PDB file of C-alpha atoms in Angstrom:
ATOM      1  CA  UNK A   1      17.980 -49.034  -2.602  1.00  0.00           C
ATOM      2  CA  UNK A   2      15.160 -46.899  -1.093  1.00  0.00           C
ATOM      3  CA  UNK A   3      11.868 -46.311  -3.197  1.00  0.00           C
ATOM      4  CA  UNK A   4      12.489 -42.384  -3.362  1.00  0.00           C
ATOM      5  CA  UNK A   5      16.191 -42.794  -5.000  1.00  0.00           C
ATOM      6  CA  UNK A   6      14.121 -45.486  -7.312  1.00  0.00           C
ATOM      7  CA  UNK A   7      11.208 -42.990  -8.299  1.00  0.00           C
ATOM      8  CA  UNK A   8      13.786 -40.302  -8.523  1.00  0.00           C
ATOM      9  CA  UNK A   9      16.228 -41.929 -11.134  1.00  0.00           C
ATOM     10  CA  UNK A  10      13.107 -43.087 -13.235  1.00  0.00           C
ATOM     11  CA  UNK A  11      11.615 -39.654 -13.583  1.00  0.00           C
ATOM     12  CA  UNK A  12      14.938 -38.190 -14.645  1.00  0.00           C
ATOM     13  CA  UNK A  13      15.753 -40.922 -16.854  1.00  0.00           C
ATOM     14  CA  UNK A  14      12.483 -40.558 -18.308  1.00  0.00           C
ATOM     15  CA  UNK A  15      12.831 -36.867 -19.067  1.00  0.00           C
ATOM     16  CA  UNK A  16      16.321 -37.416 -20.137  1.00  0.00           C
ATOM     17  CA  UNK A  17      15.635 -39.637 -22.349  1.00  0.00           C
ATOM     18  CA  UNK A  18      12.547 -37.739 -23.762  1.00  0.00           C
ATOM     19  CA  UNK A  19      14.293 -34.494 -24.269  1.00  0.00           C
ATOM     20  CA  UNK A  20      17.707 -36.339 -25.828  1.00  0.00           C
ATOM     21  CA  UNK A  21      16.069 -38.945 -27.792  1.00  0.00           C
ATOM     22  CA  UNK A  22      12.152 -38.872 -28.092  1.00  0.00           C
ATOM     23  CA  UNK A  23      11.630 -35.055 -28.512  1.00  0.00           C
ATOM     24  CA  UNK A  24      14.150 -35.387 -31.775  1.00  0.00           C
ATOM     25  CA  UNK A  25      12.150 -37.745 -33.120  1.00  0.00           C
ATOM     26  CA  UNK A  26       9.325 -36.264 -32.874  1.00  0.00           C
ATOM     27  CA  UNK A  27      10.554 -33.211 -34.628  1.00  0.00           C
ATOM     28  CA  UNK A  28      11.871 -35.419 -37.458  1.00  0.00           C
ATOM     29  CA  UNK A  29       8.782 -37.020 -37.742  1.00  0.00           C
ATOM     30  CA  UNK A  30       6.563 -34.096 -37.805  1.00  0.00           C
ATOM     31  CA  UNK A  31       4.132 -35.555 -35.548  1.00  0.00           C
ATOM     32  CA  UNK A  32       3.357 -37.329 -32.073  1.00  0.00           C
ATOM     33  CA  UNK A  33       1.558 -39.918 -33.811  1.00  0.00           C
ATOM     34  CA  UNK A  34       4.376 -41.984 -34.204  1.00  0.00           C
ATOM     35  CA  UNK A  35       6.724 -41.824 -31.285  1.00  0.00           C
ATOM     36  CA  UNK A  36       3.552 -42.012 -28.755  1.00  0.00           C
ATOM     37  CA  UNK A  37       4.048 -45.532 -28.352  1.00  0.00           C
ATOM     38  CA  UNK A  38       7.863 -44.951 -27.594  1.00  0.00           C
ATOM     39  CA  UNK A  39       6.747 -42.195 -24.712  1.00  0.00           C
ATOM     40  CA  UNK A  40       4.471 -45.046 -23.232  1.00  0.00           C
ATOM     41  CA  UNK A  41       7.220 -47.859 -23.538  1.00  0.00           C
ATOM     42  CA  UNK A  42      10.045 -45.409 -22.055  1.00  0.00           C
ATOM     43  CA  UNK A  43       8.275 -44.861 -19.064  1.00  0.00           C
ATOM     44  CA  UNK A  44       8.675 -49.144 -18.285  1.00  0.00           C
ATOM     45  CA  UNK A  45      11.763 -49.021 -19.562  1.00  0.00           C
ATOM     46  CA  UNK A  46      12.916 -46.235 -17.162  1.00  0.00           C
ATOM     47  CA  UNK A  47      11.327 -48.541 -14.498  1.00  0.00           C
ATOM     48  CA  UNK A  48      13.691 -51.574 -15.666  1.00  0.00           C
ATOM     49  CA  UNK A  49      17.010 -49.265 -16.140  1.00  0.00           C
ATOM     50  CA  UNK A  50      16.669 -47.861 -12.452  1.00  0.00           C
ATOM     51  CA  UNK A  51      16.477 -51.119 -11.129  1.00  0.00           C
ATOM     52  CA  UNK A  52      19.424 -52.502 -13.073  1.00  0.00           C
ATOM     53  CA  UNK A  53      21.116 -49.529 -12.116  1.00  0.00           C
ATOM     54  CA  UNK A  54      20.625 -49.866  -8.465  1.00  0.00           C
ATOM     55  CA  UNK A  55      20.293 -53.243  -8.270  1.00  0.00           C
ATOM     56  CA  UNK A  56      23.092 -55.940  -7.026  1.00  0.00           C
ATOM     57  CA  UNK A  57      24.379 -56.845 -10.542  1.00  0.00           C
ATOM     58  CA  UNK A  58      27.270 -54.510 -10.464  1.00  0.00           C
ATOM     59  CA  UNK A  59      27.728 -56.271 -13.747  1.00  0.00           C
ATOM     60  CA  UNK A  60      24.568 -55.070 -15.087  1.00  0.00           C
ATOM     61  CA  UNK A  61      24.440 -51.940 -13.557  1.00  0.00           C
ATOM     62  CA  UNK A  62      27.294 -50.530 -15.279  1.00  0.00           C
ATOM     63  CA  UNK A  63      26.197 -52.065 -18.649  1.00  0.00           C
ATOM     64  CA  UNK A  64      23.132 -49.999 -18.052  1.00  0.00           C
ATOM     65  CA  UNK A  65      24.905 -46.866 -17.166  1.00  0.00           C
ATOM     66  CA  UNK A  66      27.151 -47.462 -20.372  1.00  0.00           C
ATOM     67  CA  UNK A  67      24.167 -47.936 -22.781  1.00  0.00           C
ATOM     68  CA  UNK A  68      22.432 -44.911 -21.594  1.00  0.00           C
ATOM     69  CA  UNK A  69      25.088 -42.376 -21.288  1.00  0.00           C
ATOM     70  CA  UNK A  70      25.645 -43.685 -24.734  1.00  0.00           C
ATOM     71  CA  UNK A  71      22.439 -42.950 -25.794  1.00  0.00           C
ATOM     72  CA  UNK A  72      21.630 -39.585 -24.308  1.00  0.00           C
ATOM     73  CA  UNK A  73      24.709 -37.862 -24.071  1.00  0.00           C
ATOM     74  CA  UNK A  74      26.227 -39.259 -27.917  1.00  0.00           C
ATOM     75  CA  UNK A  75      29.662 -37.847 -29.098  1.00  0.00           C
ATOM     76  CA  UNK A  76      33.136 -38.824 -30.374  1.00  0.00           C
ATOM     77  CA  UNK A  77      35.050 -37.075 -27.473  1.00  0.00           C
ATOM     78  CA  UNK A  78      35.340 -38.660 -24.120  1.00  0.00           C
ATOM     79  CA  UNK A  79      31.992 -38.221 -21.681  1.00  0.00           C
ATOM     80  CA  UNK A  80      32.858 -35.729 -19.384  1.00  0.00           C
ATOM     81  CA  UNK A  81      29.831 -34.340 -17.603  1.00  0.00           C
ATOM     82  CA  UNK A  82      29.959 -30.932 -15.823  1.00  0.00           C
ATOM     83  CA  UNK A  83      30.088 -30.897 -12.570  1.00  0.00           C
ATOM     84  CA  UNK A  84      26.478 -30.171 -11.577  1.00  0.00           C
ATOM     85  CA  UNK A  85      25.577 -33.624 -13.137  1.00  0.00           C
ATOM     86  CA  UNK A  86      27.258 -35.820 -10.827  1.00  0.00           C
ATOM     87  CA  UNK A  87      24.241 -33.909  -8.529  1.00  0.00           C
ATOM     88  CA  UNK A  88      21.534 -35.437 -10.280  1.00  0.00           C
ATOM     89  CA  UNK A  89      20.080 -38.788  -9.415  1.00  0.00           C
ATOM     90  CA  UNK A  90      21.351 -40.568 -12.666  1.00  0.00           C
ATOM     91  CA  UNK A  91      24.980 -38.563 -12.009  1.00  0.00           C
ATOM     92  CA  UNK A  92      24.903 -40.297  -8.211  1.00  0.00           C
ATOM     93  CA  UNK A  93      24.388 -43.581  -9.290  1.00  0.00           C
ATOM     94  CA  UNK A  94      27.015 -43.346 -12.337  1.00  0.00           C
ATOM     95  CA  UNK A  95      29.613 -42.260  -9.424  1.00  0.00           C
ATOM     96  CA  UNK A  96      28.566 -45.080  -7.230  1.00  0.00           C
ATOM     97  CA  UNK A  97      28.870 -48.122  -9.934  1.00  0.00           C
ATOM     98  CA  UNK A  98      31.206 -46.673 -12.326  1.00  0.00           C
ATOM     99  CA  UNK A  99      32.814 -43.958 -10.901  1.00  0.00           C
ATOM    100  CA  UNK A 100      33.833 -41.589 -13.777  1.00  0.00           C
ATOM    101  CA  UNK A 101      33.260 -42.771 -17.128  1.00  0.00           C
ATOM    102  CA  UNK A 102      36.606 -43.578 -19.347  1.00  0.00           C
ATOM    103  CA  UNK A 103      38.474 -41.634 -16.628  1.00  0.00           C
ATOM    104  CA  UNK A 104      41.028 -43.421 -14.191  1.00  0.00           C
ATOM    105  CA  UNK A 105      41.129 -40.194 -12.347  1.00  0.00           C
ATOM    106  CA  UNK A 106      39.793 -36.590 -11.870  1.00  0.00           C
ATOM    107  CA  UNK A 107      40.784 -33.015 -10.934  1.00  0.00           C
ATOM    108  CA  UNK A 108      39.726 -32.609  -7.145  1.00  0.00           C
ATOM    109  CA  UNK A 109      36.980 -29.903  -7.774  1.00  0.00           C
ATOM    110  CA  UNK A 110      35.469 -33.096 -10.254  1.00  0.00           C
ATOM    111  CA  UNK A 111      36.285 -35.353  -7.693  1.00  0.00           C
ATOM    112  CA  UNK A 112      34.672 -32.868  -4.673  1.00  0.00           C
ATOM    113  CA  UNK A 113      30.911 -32.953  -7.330  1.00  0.00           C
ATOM    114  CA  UNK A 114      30.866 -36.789  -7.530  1.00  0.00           C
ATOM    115  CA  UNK A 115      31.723 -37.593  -4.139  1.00  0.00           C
ATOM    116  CA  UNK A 116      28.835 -34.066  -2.610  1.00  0.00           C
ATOM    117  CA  UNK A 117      31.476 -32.917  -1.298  1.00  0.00           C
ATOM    118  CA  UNK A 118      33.889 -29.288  -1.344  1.00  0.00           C
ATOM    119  CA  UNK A 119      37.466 -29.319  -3.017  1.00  0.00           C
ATOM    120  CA  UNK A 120      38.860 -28.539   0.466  1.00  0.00           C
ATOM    121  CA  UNK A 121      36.965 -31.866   1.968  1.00  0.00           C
ATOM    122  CA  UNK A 122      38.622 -34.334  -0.770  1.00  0.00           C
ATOM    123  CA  UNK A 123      41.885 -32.665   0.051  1.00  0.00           C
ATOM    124  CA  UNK A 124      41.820 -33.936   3.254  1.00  0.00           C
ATOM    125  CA  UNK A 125      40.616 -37.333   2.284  1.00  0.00           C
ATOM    126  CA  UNK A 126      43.397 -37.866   0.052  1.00  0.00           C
ATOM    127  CA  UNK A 127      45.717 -36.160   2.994  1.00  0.00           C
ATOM    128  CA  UNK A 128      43.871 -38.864   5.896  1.00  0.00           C
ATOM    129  CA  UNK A 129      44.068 -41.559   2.994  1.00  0.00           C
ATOM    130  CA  UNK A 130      40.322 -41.843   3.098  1.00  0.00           C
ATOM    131  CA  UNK A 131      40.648 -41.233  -1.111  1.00  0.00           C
ATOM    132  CA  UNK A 132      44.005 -42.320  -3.356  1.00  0.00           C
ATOM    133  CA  UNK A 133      45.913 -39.542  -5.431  1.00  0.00           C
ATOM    134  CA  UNK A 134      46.436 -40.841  -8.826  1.00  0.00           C
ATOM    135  CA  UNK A 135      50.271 -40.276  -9.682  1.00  0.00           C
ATOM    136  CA  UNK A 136      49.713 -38.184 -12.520  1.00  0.00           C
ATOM    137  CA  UNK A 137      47.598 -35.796 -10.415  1.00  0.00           C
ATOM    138  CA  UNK A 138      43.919 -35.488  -9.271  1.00  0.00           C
ATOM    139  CA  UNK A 139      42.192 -38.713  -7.142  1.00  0.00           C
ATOM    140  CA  UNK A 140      41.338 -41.934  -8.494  1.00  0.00           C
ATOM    141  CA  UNK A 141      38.133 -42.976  -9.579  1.00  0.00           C
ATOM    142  CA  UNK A 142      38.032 -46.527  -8.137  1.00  0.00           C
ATOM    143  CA  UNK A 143      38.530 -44.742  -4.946  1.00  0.00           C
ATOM    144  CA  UNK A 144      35.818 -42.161  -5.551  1.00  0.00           C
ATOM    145  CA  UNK A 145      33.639 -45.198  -6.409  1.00  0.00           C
ATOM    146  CA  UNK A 146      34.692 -46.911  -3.537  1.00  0.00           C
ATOM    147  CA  UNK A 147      33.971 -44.285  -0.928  1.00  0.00           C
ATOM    148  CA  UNK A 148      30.594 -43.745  -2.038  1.00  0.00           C
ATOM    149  CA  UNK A 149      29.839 -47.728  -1.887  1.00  0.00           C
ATOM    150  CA  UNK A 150      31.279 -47.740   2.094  1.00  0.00           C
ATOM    151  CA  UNK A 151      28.387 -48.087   4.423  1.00  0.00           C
ATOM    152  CA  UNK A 152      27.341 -44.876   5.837  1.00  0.00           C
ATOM    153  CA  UNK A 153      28.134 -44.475   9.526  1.00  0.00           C
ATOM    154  CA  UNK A 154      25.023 -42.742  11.481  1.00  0.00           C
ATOM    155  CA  UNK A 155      25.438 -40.926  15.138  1.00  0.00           C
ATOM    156  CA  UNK A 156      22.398 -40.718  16.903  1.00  0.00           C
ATOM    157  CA  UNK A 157      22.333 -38.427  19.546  1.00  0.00           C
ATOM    158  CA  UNK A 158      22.873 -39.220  23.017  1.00  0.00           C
ATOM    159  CA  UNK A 159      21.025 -38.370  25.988  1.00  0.00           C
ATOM    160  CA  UNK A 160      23.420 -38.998  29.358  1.00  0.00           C
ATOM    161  CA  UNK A 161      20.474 -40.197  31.944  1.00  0.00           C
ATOM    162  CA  UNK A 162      22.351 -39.548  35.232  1.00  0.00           C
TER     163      UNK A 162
END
């Protein structure tokens, strides 16, 4: 986990969970006065979700996910996020433990957003094998999930010295 994905996630939890949950109460209460102390206590309670979420517990960190997605995104139909959210820094780290919420597998295009990459690209992972087509169509999520957990290979450039 590097300390810019960590600041990241906590700032957009933070304001997630402001707009979604704190800014209705305050409208419902009529004033500030009484969900002040909730602002302060979200903002170490961010702190403590980001680390669950991209901590080691993979345990944890999807109980985490679970609760918040839960909390900030409530509704009797299955979560299904557009595809711009699996950009955002909560979005990459729901892809990475989870994979998709409730879903075994996705369309491609879904599959393309949680993965950063175009349609045409996770075609030819599931063509090369790199990714596994569900059999009723689209890509799997536990493959998703495990392609974005793979250690990242890095090329540094050479320099021939001849």
């Amino acid at each position: 986990m590097s300390t810019s994905e960590h600041v990241a996630l906590v700032e957009e939890l933070v304001g997630l969970v402001e707009r979604r949950v704190v800014d209705p109460l305050e409208i419902l209460f009529g004033s500030d006065e009484q969900v002040g102390p909730v602002r302060e206590r979200l903002r170490i309670e961010a702190e403590v979700w980001a680390a669950q979420l991209l901590g080691r517990d993979d345990a944890l960190a999807v109980r985490t996910a679970a609760r918040l997605i839960a909390a900030v995104f409530p509704g009797d139909d299955l979560f299904d996020p557009p595809e711009e959210w699996w950009r955002t820094a909560f979005g990459r780290v729901v892809a990475r433990r989870v994979g998709h919420p409730g879903r075994e597998a996705v369309p491609f295009a879904t599959a393309g957003a949680m993965l950063g990459i175009t349609r045409q690209g996770v075609h030819d992972l599931v063509k090369r094998a790199k990714l596994d087509r569900h059999p009723d169509g689209g890509v799997t999520t536990q493959s998703i999930r495990e392609r974005l957990n793979q250690p990242q290979e890095r090329y540094a450039a050479r320099r021939d010295h001849h």
